[in-house]
């Protein structure tokens, strides 16, 4: 959607619950028709054709543009790690931020190949990465609270976290981004994600819990037990 529309969208109260501007049905039809006019067998480019059509509908233009790509990775520590649900210590969270900035992570390589801007946002870690050049240092707390025992964040922290995301999108708009890619990392993140997915969808914790960064079978069973207790 246009920069102006995005800006207006984010400036409204409770912006995160507002529906996004829907893709243009007319442009989707026009882009589909254009595919049939190109000199190639129908469907020869596979999923690329569907992606091109979807982007045309989202951007509202027949020939979508992806010259300006903005990638943001939000890093933070999770209090649920106290329950032994991860195979790695929380020190890895900061070291991965260092790796992002130094170009050693997979997303760093992909961003370089795409010519994309890569932003790393520290939302709160036990180790202090403030001396890392290129990291947006905006800690809410050293970590979220252990959600087995209490709410992971209070209302003020939750609002602050949403604002970090909003600010990142605003920076992407300043870069005239045509595509925003958001990601996150942090030891314990799959436990938080699994708990949220189970709470929002009703899926069984046992069915959707995985090994994360490499738990063995016993570790996964312990993780399932902790997450189920937390949800209960």
mmCIF file of C-alpha atoms in Angstrom:
data_model
loop_
_atom_site.group_PDB
_atom_site.id
_atom_site.type_symbol
_atom_site.label_atom_id
_atom_site.label_comp_id
_atom_site.label_asym_id
_atom_site.label_seq_id
_atom_site.Cartn_x
_atom_site.Cartn_y
_atom_site.Cartn_z
ATOM 1 C CA UNK A 1 0.000 0.000 0.000
ATOM 2 C CA UNK A 2 1.097 3.610 -0.325
ATOM 3 C CA UNK A 3 3.345 5.365 2.198
ATOM 4 C CA UNK A 4 0.610 7.835 2.996
ATOM 5 C CA UNK A 5 -1.900 5.082 3.667
ATOM 6 C CA UNK A 6 0.588 3.236 5.902
ATOM 7 C CA UNK A 7 1.339 6.388 7.867
ATOM 8 C CA UNK A 8 -2.338 7.142 8.372
ATOM 9 C CA UNK A 9 -2.924 3.510 9.330
ATOM 10 C CA UNK A 10 -0.276 3.599 12.085
ATOM 11 C CA UNK A 11 -1.281 6.994 13.444
ATOM 12 C CA UNK A 12 -4.769 5.851 14.414
ATOM 13 C CA UNK A 13 -5.546 4.782 17.957
ATOM 14 C CA UNK A 14 -5.266 1.013 18.512
ATOM 15 C CA UNK A 15 -3.639 0.752 15.076
ATOM 16 C CA UNK A 16 -2.644 -2.883 15.599
ATOM 17 C CA UNK A 17 -6.261 -4.103 15.554
ATOM 18 C CA UNK A 18 -7.262 -2.180 12.420
ATOM 19 C CA UNK A 19 -7.619 -4.327 9.311
ATOM 20 C CA UNK A 20 -4.922 -3.870 6.691
ATOM 21 C CA UNK A 21 -5.837 -2.303 3.346
ATOM 22 C CA UNK A 22 -7.059 -5.238 1.220
ATOM 23 C CA UNK A 23 -5.244 -6.125 -2.018
ATOM 24 C CA UNK A 24 -6.782 -4.635 -5.160
ATOM 25 C CA UNK A 25 -9.073 -7.171 -6.818
ATOM 26 C CA UNK A 26 -8.999 -5.180 -10.059
ATOM 27 C CA UNK A 27 -5.198 -5.148 -10.130
ATOM 28 C CA UNK A 28 -5.095 -8.865 -9.337
ATOM 29 C CA UNK A 29 -7.287 -9.523 -12.366
ATOM 30 C CA UNK A 30 -5.193 -7.246 -14.571
ATOM 31 C CA UNK A 31 -1.948 -8.894 -13.414
ATOM 32 C CA UNK A 32 -3.415 -12.349 -14.054
ATOM 33 C CA UNK A 33 -4.391 -11.313 -17.571
ATOM 34 C CA UNK A 34 -0.899 -9.904 -18.141
ATOM 35 C CA UNK A 35 0.638 -13.278 -17.276
ATOM 36 C CA UNK A 36 -1.308 -14.858 -20.133
ATOM 37 C CA UNK A 37 0.083 -12.271 -22.559
ATOM 38 C CA UNK A 38 3.761 -12.854 -21.747
ATOM 39 C CA UNK A 39 5.890 -14.979 -24.088
ATOM 40 C CA UNK A 40 6.060 -18.182 -22.044
ATOM 41 C CA UNK A 41 3.956 -21.291 -21.526
ATOM 42 C CA UNK A 42 1.161 -20.687 -18.972
ATOM 43 C CA UNK A 43 2.402 -21.568 -15.491
ATOM 44 C CA UNK A 44 6.004 -21.986 -16.645
ATOM 45 C CA UNK A 45 7.333 -19.855 -13.789
ATOM 46 C CA UNK A 46 5.395 -21.764 -11.145
ATOM 47 C CA UNK A 47 4.898 -19.975 -7.831
ATOM 48 C CA UNK A 48 6.744 -16.905 -9.099
ATOM 49 C CA UNK A 49 3.690 -16.075 -11.204
ATOM 50 C CA UNK A 50 1.370 -16.253 -8.196
ATOM 51 C CA UNK A 51 3.779 -14.128 -6.153
ATOM 52 C CA UNK A 52 3.983 -11.508 -8.908
ATOM 53 C CA UNK A 53 0.192 -11.354 -9.113
ATOM 54 C CA UNK A 54 -0.177 -11.090 -5.336
ATOM 55 C CA UNK A 55 2.422 -8.297 -5.135
ATOM 56 C CA UNK A 56 0.702 -6.409 -7.946
ATOM 57 C CA UNK A 57 -2.579 -6.573 -6.028
ATOM 58 C CA UNK A 58 -0.940 -5.519 -2.752
ATOM 59 C CA UNK A 59 1.038 -2.634 -4.275
ATOM 60 C CA UNK A 60 -1.785 -1.582 -6.567
ATOM 61 C CA UNK A 61 0.374 -1.529 -9.683
ATOM 62 C CA UNK A 62 0.591 -3.860 -12.661
ATOM 63 C CA UNK A 63 4.364 -4.285 -12.438
ATOM 64 C CA UNK A 64 5.239 -4.589 -8.722
ATOM 65 C CA UNK A 65 8.537 -3.142 -7.522
ATOM 66 C CA UNK A 66 10.938 -4.708 -5.008
ATOM 67 C CA UNK A 67 14.001 -2.513 -5.308
ATOM 68 C CA UNK A 68 13.694 -1.300 -1.699
ATOM 69 C CA UNK A 69 13.401 -4.098 0.868
ATOM 70 C CA UNK A 70 13.568 -3.553 4.631
ATOM 71 C CA UNK A 71 14.252 -6.442 7.028
ATOM 72 C CA UNK A 72 13.899 -6.075 10.797
ATOM 73 C CA UNK A 73 14.949 -8.687 13.361
ATOM 74 C CA UNK A 74 13.747 -8.166 16.939
ATOM 75 C CA UNK A 75 15.889 -9.887 19.589
ATOM 76 C CA UNK A 76 14.921 -10.523 23.185
ATOM 77 C CA UNK A 77 15.299 -12.920 26.097
ATOM 78 C CA UNK A 78 12.428 -14.975 27.503
ATOM 79 C CA UNK A 79 11.882 -15.646 31.197
ATOM 80 C CA UNK A 80 10.398 -19.092 30.510
ATOM 81 C CA UNK A 81 13.996 -20.260 29.904
ATOM 82 C CA UNK A 82 14.241 -20.565 33.694
ATOM 83 C CA UNK A 83 12.195 -23.766 33.355
ATOM 84 C CA UNK A 84 14.855 -25.577 31.299
ATOM 85 C CA UNK A 85 13.004 -25.529 27.987
ATOM 86 C CA UNK A 86 16.002 -24.650 25.791
ATOM 87 C CA UNK A 87 19.135 -26.491 24.753
ATOM 88 C CA UNK A 88 21.181 -23.274 24.717
ATOM 89 C CA UNK A 89 21.883 -20.503 27.265
ATOM 90 C CA UNK A 90 20.516 -16.968 26.930
ATOM 91 C CA UNK A 91 23.980 -15.599 26.144
ATOM 92 C CA UNK A 92 23.358 -16.823 22.598
ATOM 93 C CA UNK A 93 20.744 -14.091 22.072
ATOM 94 C CA UNK A 94 23.302 -11.294 22.221
ATOM 95 C CA UNK A 95 25.921 -13.254 20.287
ATOM 96 C CA UNK A 96 23.414 -13.772 17.489
ATOM 97 C CA UNK A 97 22.821 -10.024 17.338
ATOM 98 C CA UNK A 98 26.584 -9.616 16.915
ATOM 99 C CA UNK A 99 26.446 -12.240 14.171
ATOM 100 C CA UNK A 100 23.610 -10.419 12.383
ATOM 101 C CA UNK A 101 25.545 -7.166 12.359
ATOM 102 C CA UNK A 102 28.820 -8.812 11.285
ATOM 103 C CA UNK A 103 27.124 -10.553 8.365
ATOM 104 C CA UNK A 104 27.500 -14.118 9.603
ATOM 105 C CA UNK A 105 23.843 -15.123 9.944
ATOM 106 C CA UNK A 106 21.687 -16.564 7.182
ATOM 107 C CA UNK A 107 19.423 -13.501 7.192
ATOM 108 C CA UNK A 108 22.514 -11.292 6.846
ATOM 109 C CA UNK A 109 23.568 -13.147 3.708
ATOM 110 C CA UNK A 110 20.059 -13.065 2.253
ATOM 111 C CA UNK A 111 19.748 -9.351 2.956
ATOM 112 C CA UNK A 112 23.069 -8.688 1.215
ATOM 113 C CA UNK A 113 22.041 -10.725 -1.819
ATOM 114 C CA UNK A 114 18.727 -8.828 -2.007
ATOM 115 C CA UNK A 115 20.380 -5.464 -1.483
ATOM 116 C CA UNK A 116 18.003 -5.066 1.475
ATOM 117 C CA UNK A 117 18.350 -2.919 4.569
ATOM 118 C CA UNK A 118 18.815 -5.083 7.682
ATOM 119 C CA UNK A 119 17.867 -3.662 11.062
ATOM 120 C CA UNK A 120 18.432 -5.438 14.388
ATOM 121 C CA UNK A 121 16.356 -4.255 17.355
ATOM 122 C CA UNK A 122 17.369 -5.281 20.873
ATOM 123 C CA UNK A 123 14.143 -5.428 22.888
ATOM 124 C CA UNK A 124 15.845 -6.629 26.078
ATOM 125 C CA UNK A 125 18.563 -9.168 26.851
ATOM 126 C CA UNK A 126 20.556 -10.244 29.897
ATOM 127 C CA UNK A 127 23.824 -9.378 28.195
ATOM 128 C CA UNK A 128 24.061 -5.752 27.104
ATOM 129 C CA UNK A 129 24.589 -5.283 23.338
ATOM 130 C CA UNK A 130 24.589 -1.462 23.541
ATOM 131 C CA UNK A 131 28.160 -1.374 22.210
ATOM 132 C CA UNK A 132 27.187 -3.207 19.011
ATOM 133 C CA UNK A 133 27.151 -0.720 16.123
ATOM 134 C CA UNK A 134 24.049 -1.027 14.012
ATOM 135 C CA UNK A 135 21.820 -2.477 16.730
ATOM 136 C CA UNK A 136 18.810 -0.367 17.670
ATOM 137 C CA UNK A 137 19.132 -0.559 21.455
ATOM 138 C CA UNK A 138 15.628 -0.213 22.938
ATOM 139 C CA UNK A 139 15.325 -2.652 25.874
ATOM 140 C CA UNK A 140 11.968 -2.993 27.600
ATOM 141 C CA UNK A 141 13.451 -5.219 30.313
ATOM 142 C CA UNK A 142 16.295 -7.725 30.607
ATOM 143 C CA UNK A 143 13.777 -10.377 29.666
ATOM 144 C CA UNK A 144 10.089 -11.131 29.771
ATOM 145 C CA UNK A 145 8.790 -12.595 33.016
ATOM 146 C CA UNK A 146 8.503 -16.363 33.403
ATOM 147 C CA UNK A 147 4.967 -16.938 32.057
ATOM 148 C CA UNK A 148 4.676 -20.187 33.989
ATOM 149 C CA UNK A 149 4.455 -18.020 37.117
ATOM 150 C CA UNK A 150 3.036 -14.676 35.934
ATOM 151 C CA UNK A 151 2.186 -12.603 32.882
ATOM 152 C CA UNK A 152 5.158 -12.326 30.518
ATOM 153 C CA UNK A 153 4.646 -8.546 30.261
ATOM 154 C CA UNK A 154 2.508 -5.974 31.979
ATOM 155 C CA UNK A 155 0.299 -3.584 30.030
ATOM 156 C CA UNK A 156 2.920 -0.836 29.817
ATOM 157 C CA UNK A 157 5.603 -3.220 28.545
ATOM 158 C CA UNK A 158 3.212 -4.653 25.961
ATOM 159 C CA UNK A 159 2.419 -1.180 24.675
ATOM 160 C CA UNK A 160 6.134 -0.386 24.571
ATOM 161 C CA UNK A 161 6.820 -3.551 22.579
ATOM 162 C CA UNK A 162 4.141 -2.642 20.046
ATOM 163 C CA UNK A 163 5.662 0.813 19.727
ATOM 164 C CA UNK A 164 9.051 -0.737 18.888
ATOM 165 C CA UNK A 165 7.405 -2.529 15.994
ATOM 166 C CA UNK A 166 5.572 0.604 14.905
ATOM 167 C CA UNK A 167 8.792 2.633 14.990
ATOM 168 C CA UNK A 168 10.551 0.021 12.857
ATOM 169 C CA UNK A 169 7.831 0.205 10.216
ATOM 170 C CA UNK A 170 8.123 4.001 10.272
ATOM 171 C CA UNK A 171 11.871 3.677 9.563
ATOM 172 C CA UNK A 172 11.067 1.319 6.700
ATOM 173 C CA UNK A 173 8.731 3.942 5.258
ATOM 174 C CA UNK A 174 11.501 6.513 5.509
ATOM 175 C CA UNK A 175 13.601 4.154 3.376
ATOM 176 C CA UNK A 176 10.748 4.054 0.829
ATOM 177 C CA UNK A 177 10.460 0.312 1.438
ATOM 178 C CA UNK A 178 8.266 -1.658 -0.950
ATOM 179 C CA UNK A 179 8.448 -4.789 1.184
ATOM 180 C CA UNK A 180 8.839 -5.116 4.960
ATOM 181 C CA UNK A 181 10.078 -8.420 6.365
ATOM 182 C CA UNK A 182 9.837 -8.855 10.130
ATOM 183 C CA UNK A 183 11.515 -11.564 12.170
ATOM 184 C CA UNK A 184 12.631 -12.327 15.708
ATOM 185 C CA UNK A 185 15.150 -14.368 17.644
ATOM 186 C CA UNK A 186 15.877 -15.132 21.253
ATOM 187 C CA UNK A 187 16.548 -18.228 23.315
ATOM 188 C CA UNK A 188 13.153 -19.516 24.480
ATOM 189 C CA UNK A 189 11.278 -17.938 21.569
ATOM 190 C CA UNK A 190 9.679 -21.150 20.314
ATOM 191 C CA UNK A 191 8.185 -21.760 23.765
ATOM 192 C CA UNK A 192 6.570 -18.309 23.775
ATOM 193 C CA UNK A 193 5.379 -18.768 20.202
ATOM 194 C CA UNK A 194 3.962 -22.233 20.910
ATOM 195 C CA UNK A 195 2.073 -21.025 23.975
ATOM 196 C CA UNK A 196 0.582 -18.123 22.018
ATOM 197 C CA UNK A 197 -0.383 -20.364 19.100
ATOM 198 C CA UNK A 198 -2.060 -22.857 21.412
ATOM 199 C CA UNK A 199 -3.914 -20.107 23.300
ATOM 200 C CA UNK A 200 -5.123 -18.383 20.127
ATOM 201 C CA UNK A 201 -6.073 -21.443 18.084
ATOM 202 C CA UNK A 202 -6.919 -24.155 20.594
ATOM 203 C CA UNK A 203 -4.337 -26.521 19.112
ATOM 204 C CA UNK A 204 -2.954 -29.133 21.489
ATOM 205 C CA UNK A 205 0.414 -28.142 22.961
ATOM 206 C CA UNK A 206 1.648 -31.698 22.434
ATOM 207 C CA UNK A 207 0.832 -31.498 18.717
ATOM 208 C CA UNK A 208 2.653 -28.227 17.997
ATOM 209 C CA UNK A 209 5.670 -28.262 20.339
ATOM 210 C CA UNK A 210 9.005 -28.852 18.628
ATOM 211 C CA UNK A 211 12.657 -29.192 19.648
ATOM 212 C CA UNK A 212 13.489 -25.528 19.059
ATOM 213 C CA UNK A 213 17.265 -25.268 18.713
ATOM 214 C CA UNK A 214 17.824 -28.955 19.335
ATOM 215 C CA UNK A 215 16.105 -30.489 22.374
ATOM 216 C CA UNK A 216 16.125 -34.270 22.560
ATOM 217 C CA UNK A 217 12.897 -36.245 22.973
ATOM 218 C CA UNK A 218 13.003 -36.008 26.766
ATOM 219 C CA UNK A 219 13.572 -32.268 26.499
ATOM 220 C CA UNK A 220 10.588 -31.837 24.197
ATOM 221 C CA UNK A 221 8.359 -33.771 26.607
ATOM 222 C CA UNK A 222 9.501 -31.492 29.453
ATOM 223 C CA UNK A 223 8.798 -28.456 27.268
ATOM 224 C CA UNK A 224 5.286 -29.731 26.548
ATOM 225 C CA UNK A 225 4.680 -30.239 30.275
ATOM 226 C CA UNK A 226 5.835 -26.712 31.173
ATOM 227 C CA UNK A 227 3.808 -25.046 28.411
ATOM 228 C CA UNK A 228 0.672 -26.977 29.322
ATOM 229 C CA UNK A 229 1.068 -25.986 32.979
ATOM 230 C CA UNK A 230 1.522 -22.361 31.957
ATOM 231 C CA UNK A 231 -1.599 -22.391 29.785
ATOM 232 C CA UNK A 232 -3.633 -24.135 32.480
#
